[in-house]
mmCIF file of C-alpha atoms in Angstrom:
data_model
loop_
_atom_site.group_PDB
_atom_site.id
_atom_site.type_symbol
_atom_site.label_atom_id
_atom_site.label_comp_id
_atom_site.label_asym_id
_atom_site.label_seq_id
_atom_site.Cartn_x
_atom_site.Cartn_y
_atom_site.Cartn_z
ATOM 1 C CA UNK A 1 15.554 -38.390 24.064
ATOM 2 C CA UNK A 2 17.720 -37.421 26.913
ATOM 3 C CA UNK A 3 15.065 -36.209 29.218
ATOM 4 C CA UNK A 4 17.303 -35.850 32.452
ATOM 5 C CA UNK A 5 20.111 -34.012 30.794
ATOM 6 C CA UNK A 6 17.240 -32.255 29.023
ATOM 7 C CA UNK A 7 15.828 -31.213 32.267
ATOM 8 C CA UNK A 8 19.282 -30.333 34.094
ATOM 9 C CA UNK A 9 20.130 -27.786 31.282
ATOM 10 C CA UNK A 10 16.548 -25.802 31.736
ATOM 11 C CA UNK A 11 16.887 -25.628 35.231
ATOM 12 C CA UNK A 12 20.538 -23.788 34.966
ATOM 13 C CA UNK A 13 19.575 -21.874 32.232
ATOM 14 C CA UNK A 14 16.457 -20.813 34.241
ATOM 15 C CA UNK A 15 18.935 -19.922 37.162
ATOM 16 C CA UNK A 16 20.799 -17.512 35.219
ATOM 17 C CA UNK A 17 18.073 -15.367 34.007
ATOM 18 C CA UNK A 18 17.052 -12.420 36.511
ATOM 19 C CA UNK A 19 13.662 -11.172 36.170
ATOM 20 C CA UNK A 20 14.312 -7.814 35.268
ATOM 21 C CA UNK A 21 15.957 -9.356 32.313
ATOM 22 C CA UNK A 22 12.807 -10.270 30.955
ATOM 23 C CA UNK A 23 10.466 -8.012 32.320
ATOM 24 C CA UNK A 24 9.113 -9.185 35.543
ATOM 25 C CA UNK A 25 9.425 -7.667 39.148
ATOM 26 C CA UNK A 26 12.182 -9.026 41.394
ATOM 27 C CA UNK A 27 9.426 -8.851 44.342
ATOM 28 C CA UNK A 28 10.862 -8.855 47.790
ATOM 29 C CA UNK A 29 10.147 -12.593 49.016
ATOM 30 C CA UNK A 30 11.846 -14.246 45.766
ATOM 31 C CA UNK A 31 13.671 -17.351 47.027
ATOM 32 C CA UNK A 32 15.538 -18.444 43.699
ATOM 33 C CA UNK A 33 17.954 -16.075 41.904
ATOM 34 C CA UNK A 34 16.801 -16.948 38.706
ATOM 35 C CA UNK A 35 13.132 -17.205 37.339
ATOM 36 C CA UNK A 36 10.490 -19.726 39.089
ATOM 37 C CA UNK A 37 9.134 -22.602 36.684
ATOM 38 C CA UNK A 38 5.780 -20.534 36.203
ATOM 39 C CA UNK A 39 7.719 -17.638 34.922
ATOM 40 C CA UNK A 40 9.914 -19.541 31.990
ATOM 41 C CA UNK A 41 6.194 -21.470 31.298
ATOM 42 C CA UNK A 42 4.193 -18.335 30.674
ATOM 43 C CA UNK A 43 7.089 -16.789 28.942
ATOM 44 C CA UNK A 44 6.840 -19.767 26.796
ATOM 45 C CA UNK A 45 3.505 -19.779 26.692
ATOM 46 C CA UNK A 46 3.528 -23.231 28.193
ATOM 47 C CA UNK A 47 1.430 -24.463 31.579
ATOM 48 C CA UNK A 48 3.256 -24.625 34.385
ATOM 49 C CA UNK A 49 2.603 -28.223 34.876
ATOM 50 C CA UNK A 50 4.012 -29.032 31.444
ATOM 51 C CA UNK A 51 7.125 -27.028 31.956
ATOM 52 C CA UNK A 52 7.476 -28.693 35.475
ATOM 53 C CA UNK A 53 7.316 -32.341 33.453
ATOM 54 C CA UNK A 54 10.256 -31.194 31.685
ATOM 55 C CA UNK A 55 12.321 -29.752 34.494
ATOM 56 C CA UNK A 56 11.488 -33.069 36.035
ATOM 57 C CA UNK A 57 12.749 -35.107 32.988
ATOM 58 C CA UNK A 58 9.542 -36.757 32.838
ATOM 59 C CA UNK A 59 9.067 -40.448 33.779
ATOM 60 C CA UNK A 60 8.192 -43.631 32.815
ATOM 61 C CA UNK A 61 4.826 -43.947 32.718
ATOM 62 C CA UNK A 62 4.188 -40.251 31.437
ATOM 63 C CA UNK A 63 7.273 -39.079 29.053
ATOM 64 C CA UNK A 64 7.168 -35.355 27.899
ATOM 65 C CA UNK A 65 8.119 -35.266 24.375
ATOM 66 C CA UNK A 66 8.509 -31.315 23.251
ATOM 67 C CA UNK A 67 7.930 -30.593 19.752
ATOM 68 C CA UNK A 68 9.851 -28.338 17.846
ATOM 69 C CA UNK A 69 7.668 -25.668 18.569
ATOM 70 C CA UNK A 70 7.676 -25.699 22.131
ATOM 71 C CA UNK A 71 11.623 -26.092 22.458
ATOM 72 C CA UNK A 72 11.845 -22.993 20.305
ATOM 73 C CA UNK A 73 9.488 -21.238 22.550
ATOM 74 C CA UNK A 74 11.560 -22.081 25.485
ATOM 75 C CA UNK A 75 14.532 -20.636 24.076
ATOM 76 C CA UNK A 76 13.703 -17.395 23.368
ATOM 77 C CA UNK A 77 11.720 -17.170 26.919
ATOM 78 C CA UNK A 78 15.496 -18.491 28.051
ATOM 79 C CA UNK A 79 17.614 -16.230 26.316
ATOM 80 C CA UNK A 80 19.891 -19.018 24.477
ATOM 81 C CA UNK A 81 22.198 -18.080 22.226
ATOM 82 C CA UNK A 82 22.589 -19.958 18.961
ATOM 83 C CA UNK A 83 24.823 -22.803 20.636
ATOM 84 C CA UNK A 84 22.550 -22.987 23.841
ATOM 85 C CA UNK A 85 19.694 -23.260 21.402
ATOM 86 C CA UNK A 86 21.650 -25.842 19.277
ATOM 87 C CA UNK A 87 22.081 -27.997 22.317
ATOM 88 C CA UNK A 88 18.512 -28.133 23.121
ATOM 89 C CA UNK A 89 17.535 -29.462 19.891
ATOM 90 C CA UNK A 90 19.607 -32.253 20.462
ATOM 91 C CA UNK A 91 18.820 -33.154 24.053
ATOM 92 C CA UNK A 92 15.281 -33.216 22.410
ATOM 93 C CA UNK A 93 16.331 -35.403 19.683
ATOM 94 C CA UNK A 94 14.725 -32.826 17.382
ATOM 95 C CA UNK A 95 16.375 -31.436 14.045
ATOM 96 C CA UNK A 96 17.601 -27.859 14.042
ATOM 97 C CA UNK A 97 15.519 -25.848 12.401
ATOM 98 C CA UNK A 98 17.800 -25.412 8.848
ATOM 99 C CA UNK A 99 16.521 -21.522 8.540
ATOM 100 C CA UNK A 100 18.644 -19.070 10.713
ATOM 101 C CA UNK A 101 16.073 -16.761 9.675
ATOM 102 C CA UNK A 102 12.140 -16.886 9.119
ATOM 103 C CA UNK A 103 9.249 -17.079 11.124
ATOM 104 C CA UNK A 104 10.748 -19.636 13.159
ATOM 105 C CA UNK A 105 14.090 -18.466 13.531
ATOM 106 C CA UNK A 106 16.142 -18.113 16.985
ATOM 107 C CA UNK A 107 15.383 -13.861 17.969
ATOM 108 C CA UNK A 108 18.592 -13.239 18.711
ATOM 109 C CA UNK A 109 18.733 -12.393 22.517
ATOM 110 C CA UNK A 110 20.608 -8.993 22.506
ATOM 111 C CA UNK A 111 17.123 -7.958 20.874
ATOM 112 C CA UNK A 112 14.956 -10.460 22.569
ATOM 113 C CA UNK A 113 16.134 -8.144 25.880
ATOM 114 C CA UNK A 114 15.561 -4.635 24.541
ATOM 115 C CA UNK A 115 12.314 -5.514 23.158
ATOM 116 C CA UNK A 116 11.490 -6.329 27.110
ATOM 117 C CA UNK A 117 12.243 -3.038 28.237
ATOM 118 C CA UNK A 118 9.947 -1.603 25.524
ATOM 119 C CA UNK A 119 6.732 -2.117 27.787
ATOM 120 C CA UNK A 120 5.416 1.491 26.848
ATOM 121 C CA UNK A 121 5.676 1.603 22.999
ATOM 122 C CA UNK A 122 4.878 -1.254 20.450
ATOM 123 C CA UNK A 123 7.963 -2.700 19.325
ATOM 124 C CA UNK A 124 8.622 -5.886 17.430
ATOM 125 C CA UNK A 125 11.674 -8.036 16.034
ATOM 126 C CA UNK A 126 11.244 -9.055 12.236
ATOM 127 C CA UNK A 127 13.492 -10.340 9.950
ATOM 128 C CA UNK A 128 15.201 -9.128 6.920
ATOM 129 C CA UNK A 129 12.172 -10.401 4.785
ATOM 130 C CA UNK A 130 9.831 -8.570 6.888
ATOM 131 C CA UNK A 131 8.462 -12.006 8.971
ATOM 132 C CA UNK A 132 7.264 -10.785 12.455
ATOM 133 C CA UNK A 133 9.660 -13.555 14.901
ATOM 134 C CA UNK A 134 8.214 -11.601 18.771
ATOM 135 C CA UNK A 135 6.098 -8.543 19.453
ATOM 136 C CA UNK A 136 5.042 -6.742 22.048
ATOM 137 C CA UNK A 137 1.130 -6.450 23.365
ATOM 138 C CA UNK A 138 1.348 -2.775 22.085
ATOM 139 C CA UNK A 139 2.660 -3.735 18.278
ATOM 140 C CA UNK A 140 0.022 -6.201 18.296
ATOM 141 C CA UNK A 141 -2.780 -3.884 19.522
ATOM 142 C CA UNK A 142 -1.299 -1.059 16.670
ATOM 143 C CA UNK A 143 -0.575 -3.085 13.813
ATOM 144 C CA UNK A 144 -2.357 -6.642 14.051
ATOM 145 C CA UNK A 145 -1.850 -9.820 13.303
ATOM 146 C CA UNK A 146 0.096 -11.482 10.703
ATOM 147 C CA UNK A 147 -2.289 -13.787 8.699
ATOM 148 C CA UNK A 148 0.474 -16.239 7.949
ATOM 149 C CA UNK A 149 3.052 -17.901 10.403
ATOM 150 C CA UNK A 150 4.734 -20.006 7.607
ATOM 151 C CA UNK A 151 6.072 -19.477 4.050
ATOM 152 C CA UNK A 152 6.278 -16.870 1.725
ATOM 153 C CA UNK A 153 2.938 -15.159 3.256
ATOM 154 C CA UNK A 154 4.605 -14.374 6.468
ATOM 155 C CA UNK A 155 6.311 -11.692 4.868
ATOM 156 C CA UNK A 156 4.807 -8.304 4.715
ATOM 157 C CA UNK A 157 7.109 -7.611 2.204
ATOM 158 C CA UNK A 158 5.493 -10.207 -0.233
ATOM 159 C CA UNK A 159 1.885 -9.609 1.229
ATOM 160 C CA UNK A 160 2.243 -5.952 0.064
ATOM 161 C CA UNK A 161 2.087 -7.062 -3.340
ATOM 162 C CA UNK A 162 0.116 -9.779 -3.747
ATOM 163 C CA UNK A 163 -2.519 -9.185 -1.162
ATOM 164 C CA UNK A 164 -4.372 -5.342 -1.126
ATOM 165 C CA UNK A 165 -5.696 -6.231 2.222
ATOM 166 C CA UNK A 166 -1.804 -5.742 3.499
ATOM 167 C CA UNK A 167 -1.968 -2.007 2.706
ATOM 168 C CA UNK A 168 -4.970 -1.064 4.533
ATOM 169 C CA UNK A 169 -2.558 -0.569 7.540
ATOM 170 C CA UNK A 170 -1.750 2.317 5.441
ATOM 171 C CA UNK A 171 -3.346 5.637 3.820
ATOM 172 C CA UNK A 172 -3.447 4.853 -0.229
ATOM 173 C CA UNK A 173 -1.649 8.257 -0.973
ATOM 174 C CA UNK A 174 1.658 6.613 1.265
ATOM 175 C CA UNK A 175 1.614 3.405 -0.859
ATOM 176 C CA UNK A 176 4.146 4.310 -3.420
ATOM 177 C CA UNK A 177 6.173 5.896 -0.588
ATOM 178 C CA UNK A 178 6.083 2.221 1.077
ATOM 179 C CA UNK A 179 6.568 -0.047 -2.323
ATOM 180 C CA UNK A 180 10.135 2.034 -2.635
ATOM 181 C CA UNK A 181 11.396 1.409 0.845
ATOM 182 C CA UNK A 182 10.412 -2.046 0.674
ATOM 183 C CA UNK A 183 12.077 -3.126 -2.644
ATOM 184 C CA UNK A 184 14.921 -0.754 -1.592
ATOM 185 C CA UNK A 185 15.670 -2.504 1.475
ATOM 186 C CA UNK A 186 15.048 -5.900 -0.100
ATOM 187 C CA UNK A 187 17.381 -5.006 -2.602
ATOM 188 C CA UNK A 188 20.155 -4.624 0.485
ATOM 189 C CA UNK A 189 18.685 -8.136 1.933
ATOM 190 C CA UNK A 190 19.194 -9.756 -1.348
ATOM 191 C CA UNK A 191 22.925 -8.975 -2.084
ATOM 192 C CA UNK A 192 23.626 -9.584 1.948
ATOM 193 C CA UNK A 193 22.557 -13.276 1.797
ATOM 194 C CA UNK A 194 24.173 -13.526 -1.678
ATOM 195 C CA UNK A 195 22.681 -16.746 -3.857
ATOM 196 C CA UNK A 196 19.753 -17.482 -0.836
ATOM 197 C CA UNK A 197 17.195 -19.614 -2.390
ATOM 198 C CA UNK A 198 14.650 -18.019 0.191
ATOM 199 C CA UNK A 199 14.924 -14.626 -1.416
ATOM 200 C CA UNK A 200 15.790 -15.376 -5.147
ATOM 201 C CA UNK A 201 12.257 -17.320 -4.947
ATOM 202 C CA UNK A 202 10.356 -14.575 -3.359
ATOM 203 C CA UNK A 203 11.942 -11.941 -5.991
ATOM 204 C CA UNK A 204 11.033 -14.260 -8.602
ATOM 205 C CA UNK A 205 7.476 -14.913 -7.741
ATOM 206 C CA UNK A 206 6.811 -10.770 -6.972
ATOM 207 C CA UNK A 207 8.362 -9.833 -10.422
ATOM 208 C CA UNK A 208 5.848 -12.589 -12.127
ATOM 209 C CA UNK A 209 2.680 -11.337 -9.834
ATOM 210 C CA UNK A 210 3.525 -7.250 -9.114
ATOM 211 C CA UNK A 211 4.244 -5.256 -12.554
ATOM 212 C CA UNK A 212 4.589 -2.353 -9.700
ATOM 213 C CA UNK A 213 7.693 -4.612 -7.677
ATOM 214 C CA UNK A 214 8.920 -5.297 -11.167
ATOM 215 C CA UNK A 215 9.101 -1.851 -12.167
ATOM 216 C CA UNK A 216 10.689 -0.925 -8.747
ATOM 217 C CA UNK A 217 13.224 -3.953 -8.351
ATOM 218 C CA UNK A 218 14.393 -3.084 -12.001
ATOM 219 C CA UNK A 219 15.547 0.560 -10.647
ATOM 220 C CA UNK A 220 17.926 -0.840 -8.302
ATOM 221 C CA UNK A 221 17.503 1.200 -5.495
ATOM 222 C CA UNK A 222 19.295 0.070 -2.516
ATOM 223 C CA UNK A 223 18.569 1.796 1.245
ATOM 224 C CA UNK A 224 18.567 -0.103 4.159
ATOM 225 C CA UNK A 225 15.387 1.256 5.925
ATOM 226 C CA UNK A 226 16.597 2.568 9.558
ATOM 227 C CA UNK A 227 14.242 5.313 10.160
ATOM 228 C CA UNK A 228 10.837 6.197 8.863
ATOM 229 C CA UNK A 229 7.880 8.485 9.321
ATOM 230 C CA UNK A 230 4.714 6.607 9.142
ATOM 231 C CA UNK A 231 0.991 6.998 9.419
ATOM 232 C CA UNK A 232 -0.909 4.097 10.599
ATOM 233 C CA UNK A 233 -4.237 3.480 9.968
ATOM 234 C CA UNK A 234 -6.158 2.085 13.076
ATOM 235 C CA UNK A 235 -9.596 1.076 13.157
ATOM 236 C CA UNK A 236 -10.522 2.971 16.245
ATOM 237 C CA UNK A 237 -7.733 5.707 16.813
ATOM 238 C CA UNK A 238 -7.915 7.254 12.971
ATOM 239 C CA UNK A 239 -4.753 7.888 11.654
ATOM 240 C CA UNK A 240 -1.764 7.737 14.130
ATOM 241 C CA UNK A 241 1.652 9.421 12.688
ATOM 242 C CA UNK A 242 4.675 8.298 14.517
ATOM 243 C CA UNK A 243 8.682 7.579 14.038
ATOM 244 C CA UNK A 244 9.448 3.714 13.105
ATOM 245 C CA UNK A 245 12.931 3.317 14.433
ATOM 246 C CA UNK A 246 15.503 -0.229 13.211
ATOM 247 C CA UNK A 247 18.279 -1.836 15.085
ATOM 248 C CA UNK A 248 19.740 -4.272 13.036
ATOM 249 C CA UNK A 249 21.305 -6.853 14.338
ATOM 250 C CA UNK A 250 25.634 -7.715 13.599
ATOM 251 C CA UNK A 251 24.693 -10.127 10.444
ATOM 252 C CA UNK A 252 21.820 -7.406 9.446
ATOM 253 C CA UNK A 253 19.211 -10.666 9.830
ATOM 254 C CA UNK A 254 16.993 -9.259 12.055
ATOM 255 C CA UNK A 255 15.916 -6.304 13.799
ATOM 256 C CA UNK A 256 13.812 -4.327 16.375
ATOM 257 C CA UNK A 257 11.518 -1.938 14.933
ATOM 258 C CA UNK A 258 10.016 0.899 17.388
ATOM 259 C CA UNK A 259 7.746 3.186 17.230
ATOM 260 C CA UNK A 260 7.694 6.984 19.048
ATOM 261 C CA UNK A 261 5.884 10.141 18.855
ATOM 262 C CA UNK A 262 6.874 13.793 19.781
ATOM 263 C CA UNK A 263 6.260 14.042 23.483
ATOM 264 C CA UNK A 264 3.022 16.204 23.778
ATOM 265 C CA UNK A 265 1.622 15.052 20.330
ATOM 266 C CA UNK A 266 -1.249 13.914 19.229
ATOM 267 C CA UNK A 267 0.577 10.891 18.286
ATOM 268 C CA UNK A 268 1.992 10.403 21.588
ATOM 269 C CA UNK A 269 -1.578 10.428 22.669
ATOM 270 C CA UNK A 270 -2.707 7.866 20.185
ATOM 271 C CA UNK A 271 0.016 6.040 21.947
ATOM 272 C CA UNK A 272 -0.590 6.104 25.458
ATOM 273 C CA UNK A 273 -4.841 5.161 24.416
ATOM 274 C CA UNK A 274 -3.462 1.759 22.772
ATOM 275 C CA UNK A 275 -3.349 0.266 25.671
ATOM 276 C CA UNK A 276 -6.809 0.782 26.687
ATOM 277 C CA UNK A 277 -7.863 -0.314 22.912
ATOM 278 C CA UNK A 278 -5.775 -3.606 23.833
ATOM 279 C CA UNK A 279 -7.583 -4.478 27.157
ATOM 280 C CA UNK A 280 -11.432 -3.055 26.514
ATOM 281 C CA UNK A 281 -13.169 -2.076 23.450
ATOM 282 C CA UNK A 282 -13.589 1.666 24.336
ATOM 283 C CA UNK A 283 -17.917 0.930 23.744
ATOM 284 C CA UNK A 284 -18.377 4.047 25.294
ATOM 285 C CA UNK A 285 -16.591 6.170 22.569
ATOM 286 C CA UNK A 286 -18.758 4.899 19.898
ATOM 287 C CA UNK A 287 -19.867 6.988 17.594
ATOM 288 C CA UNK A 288 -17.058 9.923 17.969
ATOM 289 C CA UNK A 289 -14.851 10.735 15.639
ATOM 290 C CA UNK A 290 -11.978 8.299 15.360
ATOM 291 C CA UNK A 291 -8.870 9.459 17.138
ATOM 292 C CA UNK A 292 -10.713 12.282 18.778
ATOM 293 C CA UNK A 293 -10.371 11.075 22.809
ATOM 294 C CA UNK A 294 -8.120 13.027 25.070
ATOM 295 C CA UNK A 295 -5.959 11.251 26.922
ATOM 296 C CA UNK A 296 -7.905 12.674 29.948
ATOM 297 C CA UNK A 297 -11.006 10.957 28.589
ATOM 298 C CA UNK A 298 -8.805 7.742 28.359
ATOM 299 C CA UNK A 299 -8.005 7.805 32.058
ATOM 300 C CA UNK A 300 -11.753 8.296 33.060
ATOM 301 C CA UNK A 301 -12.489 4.989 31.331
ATOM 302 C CA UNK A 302 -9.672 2.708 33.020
#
């Protein structure tokens, strides 16, 4: 492992980055031109000692050795692009990943950067199976958790029908609404990546498990989905309605999904009180009807 060379190429990548690209305040006394080393590290979700280490190239007595994990964490919080990325690995000594897509693909950085200036509506980049790759605190707060960070479980697409827990997110009279536009677009993802083992598997094991997919893949319905209407069910704000807006990226692998509401809504509303679900657990609305607090109410609380 080429620590030195491993550090040199962080700290130049780290120079290049200005902090409104990713988010953070340019502050008035900020000596570097880049990011500081604290910055990249909780962008990575890293300490700032560890990160340091690596700048440092380590030493003899204490040699960082980054997993695979951590090196792809630093390259999203560093913007690479695929080469940049590529590079890394093998300063590292570490394999490429062999998946350009998946839960531990590369978020391509043109969407890595406008999912950074979506601070004030929950936003996330997925791929074309559905896997969540980077969300926002807002996405997280609105839509939770995926249960599954590897394999076929990581895609919503595939949790919708095996798992009935996946469509509680959802009111039941939606559902067939949301098994077309999710074997439709599949259907697109499919003939994109032509013979992908990934996806003929997946397709495979839904047609065995889901008479429903089966019936649905059989149609051959193909729509990208760009643009939906949705109603999310959340556990405290009832029933939130809003726009779900795609970019796709060039090679249609990934994409940035949005979500807005009609300025003046009671969506927007729902919106602007995630935030305050995300930080506090709103015990002083207990009781009420869900969804029933005024954004007047919300700023009381704060």
């Amino acid at each position: 492992m080429n620590l030195p060379e491993l550090g040199a190429f962080l700290r130049t990548r780290r120079d290049r980055i200005r902090p409104a690209e990713v988010g953070l305040p340019q502050g008035p006394r900020r000596r570097v031109p880049g990011l500081r080393r604290e910055e990249v590290a909780q962008l990575a979700g890293l300490s700032a000692d560890y990160y340091t280490e690596l700048e440092r190239g380590g030493s003899a007595k204490n040699a960082v050795q980054p997993s695979a994990q951590t090196l792809a964490a630093l390259a999203r919080a560093l913007r690479l692009n695929g080469d940049e990325r590529d590079h890394l690995f093998h300063l590292a000594e570490r394999p490429i990943p062999p998946s350009a897509h998946g839960p531990s693909a590369h978020v391509q950085p043109a969407l890595l950067g406008l999912l950074d200036r979506l601070s004030n509506t929950p936003a996330r980049v997925i791929t074309d199976l559905h896997e969540t790759l980077v969300e926002n605190d807002l996405a997280l707060t609105l839509l939770g958790r995926s249960p599954a960070q590897r394999g076929p479980a990581a895609s919503l697409v595939y949790r919708w029908f095996t798992d009935p827990r996946a469509r509680e997110i959802y009111p039941a009279e939606d559902h067939p609404h949301h098994s077309r536009v999710f074997v439709a677009d599949l259907q697109a993802a499919a003939a994109r990546r032509g013979r992908d083992a990934e996806v003929t598997k997946m397709v495979a094991v839904l047609r065995r498990h889901s008479e429903e997919f089966a019936a649905l893949w059989d149609t051959h319905d193909v729509a990208v989905r760009r643009m939906d209407h949705k109603r999310i069910v959340h556990p405290m704000l009832g029933v939130i309605e809003l726009d779900c807006h795609n970019l796709l990226s060039e090679d249609g692998r990934q994409r940035l999904l949005w979500f807005t509401a009609p300025p003046g809504s009671r969506g927007a509303e729902q919106l602007e009180l995630l935030s305050v679900v995300g930080t506090q657990e709103l015990s002083a609305t207990e009781g009420m009807a869900p969804g029933r607090l005024s954004a007047t109410e919300s700023g009381a609380q704060r």
